[in-house]
PDB file of C-alpha atoms in Angstrom:
ATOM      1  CA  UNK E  10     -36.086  12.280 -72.153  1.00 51.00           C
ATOM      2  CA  UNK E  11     -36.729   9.927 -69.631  1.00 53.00           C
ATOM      3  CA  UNK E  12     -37.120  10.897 -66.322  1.00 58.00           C
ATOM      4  CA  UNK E  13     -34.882  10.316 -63.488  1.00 59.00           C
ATOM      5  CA  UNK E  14     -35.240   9.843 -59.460  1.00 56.00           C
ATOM      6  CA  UNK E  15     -32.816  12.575 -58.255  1.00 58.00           C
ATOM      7  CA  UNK E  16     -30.261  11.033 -55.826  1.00 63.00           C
ATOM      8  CA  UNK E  17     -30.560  11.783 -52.165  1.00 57.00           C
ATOM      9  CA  UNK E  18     -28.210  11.754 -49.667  1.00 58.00           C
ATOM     10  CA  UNK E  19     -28.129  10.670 -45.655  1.00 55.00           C
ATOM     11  CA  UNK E  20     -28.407  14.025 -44.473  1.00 56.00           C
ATOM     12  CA  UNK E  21     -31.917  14.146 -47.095  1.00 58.00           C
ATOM     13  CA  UNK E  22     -32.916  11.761 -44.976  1.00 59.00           C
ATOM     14  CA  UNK E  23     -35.342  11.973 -41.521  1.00 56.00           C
ATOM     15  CA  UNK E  24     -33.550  11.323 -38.444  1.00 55.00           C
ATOM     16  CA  UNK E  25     -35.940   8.104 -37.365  1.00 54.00           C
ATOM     17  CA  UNK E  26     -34.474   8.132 -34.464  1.00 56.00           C
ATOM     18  CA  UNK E  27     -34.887  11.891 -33.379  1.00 54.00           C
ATOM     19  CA  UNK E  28     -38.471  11.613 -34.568  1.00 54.00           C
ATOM     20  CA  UNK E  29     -39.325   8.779 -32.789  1.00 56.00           C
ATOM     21  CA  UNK E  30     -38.713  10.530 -29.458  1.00 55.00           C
ATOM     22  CA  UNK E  31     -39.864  13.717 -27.583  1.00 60.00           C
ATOM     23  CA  UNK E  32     -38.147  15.473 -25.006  1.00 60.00           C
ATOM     24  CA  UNK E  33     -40.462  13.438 -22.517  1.00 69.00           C
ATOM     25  CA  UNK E  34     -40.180  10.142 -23.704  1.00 78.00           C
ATOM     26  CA  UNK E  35     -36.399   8.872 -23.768  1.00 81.00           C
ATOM     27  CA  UNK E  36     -35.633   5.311 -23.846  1.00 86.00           C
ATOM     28  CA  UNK E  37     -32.297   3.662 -22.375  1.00 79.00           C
ATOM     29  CA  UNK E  38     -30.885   3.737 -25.092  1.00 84.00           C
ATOM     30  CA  UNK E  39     -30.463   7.761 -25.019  1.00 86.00           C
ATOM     31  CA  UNK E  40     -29.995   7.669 -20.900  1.00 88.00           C
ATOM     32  CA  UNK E  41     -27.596   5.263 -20.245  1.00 91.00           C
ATOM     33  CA  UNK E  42     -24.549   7.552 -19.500  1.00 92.00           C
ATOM     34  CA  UNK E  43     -26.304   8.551 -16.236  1.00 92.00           C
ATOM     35  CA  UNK E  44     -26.453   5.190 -14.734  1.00 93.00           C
ATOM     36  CA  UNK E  45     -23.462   3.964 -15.852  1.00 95.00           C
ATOM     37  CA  UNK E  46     -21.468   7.421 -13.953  1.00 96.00           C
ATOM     38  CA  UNK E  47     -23.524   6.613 -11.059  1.00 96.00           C
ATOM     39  CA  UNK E  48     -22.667   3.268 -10.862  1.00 97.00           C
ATOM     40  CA  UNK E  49     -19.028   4.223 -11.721  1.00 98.00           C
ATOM     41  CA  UNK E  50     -18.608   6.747  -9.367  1.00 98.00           C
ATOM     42  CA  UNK E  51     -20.303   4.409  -6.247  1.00 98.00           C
ATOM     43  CA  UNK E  52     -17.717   1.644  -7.020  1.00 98.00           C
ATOM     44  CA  UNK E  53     -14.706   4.103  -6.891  1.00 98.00           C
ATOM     45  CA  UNK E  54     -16.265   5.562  -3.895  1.00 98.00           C
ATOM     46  CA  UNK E  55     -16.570   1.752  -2.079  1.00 98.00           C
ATOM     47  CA  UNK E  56     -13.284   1.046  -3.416  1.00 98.00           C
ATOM     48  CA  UNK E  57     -11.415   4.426  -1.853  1.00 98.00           C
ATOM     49  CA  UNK E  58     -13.479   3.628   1.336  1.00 97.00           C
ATOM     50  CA  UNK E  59     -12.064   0.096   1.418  1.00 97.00           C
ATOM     51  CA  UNK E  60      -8.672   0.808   0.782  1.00 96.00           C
ATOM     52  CA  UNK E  61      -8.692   3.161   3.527  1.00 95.00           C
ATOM     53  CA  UNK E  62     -10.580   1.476   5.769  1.00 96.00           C
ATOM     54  CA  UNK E  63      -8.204  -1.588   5.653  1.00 96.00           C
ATOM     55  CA  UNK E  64      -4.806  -0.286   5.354  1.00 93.00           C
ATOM     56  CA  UNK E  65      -2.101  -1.190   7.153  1.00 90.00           C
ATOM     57  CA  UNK E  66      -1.057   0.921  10.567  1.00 88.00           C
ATOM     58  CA  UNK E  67       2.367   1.807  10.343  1.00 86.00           C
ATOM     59  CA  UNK E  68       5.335   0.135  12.066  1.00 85.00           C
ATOM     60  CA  UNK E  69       7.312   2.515  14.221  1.00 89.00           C
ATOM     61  CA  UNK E  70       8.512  -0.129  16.916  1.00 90.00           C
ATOM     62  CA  UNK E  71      11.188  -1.378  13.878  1.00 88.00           C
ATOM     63  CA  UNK E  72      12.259   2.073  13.097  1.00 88.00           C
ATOM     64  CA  UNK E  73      13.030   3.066  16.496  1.00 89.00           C
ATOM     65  CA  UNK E  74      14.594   0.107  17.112  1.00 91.00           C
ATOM     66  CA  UNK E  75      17.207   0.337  14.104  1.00 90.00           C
ATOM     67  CA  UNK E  76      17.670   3.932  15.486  1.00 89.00           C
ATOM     68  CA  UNK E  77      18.151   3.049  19.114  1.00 90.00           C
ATOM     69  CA  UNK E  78      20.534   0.329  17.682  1.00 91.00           C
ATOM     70  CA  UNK E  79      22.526   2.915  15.850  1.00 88.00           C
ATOM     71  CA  UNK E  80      22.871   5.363  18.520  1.00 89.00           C
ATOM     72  CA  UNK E  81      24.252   2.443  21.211  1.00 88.00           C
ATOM     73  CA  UNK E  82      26.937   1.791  18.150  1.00 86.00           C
ATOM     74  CA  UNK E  83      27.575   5.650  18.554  1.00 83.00           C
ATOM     75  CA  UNK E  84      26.418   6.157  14.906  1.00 84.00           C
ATOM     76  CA  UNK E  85      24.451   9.286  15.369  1.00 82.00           C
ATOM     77  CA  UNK E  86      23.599  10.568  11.801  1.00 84.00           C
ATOM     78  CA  UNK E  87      22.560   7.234  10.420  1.00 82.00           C
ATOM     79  CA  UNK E  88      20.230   6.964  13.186  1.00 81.00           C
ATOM     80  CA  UNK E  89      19.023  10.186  12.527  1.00 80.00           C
ATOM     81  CA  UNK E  90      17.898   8.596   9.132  1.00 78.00           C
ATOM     82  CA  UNK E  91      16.601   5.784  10.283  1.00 68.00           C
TER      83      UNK E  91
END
């Protein structure tokens, strides 16, 4: 009978890439989650900071004024909502 090269499978196979590394030697390839999150995290950071930083005060002088309106037109409970 003639012999035959038994057929081996992926997980027969050495994981190059696991052997090709130590626990001390990672490349960028392996680490780049933790400078992306960094980066990530610093431009939601700036971005919160920003937004707060620049938003707009509030205008009471209009809302008091539509209430003092209403109340000088004797319409108390709509100026209450105002």
């Amino acid at each position: 009978m003639a012999e035959s090269d038994p057929i081996q499978s992926d997980a027969d196979q050495p994981d190059v890439e696991a052997a090709d590394s130590t626990p001390d030697e990672r490349t960028w390839r392996q680490l780049w989650h933790a400078p992306t999150l960094l980066a990530a995290a610093g431009l939601l950071v700036t971005g919160v900071g920003y937004a707060v930083a620049t938003r707009p005060a509030p205008d009471f002088n209009a809302l008091l004024r539509e209430a003092e309106r209403h109340t000088k037109a004797e319409r108390y409970e709509e100026a209450i909502e105002a």
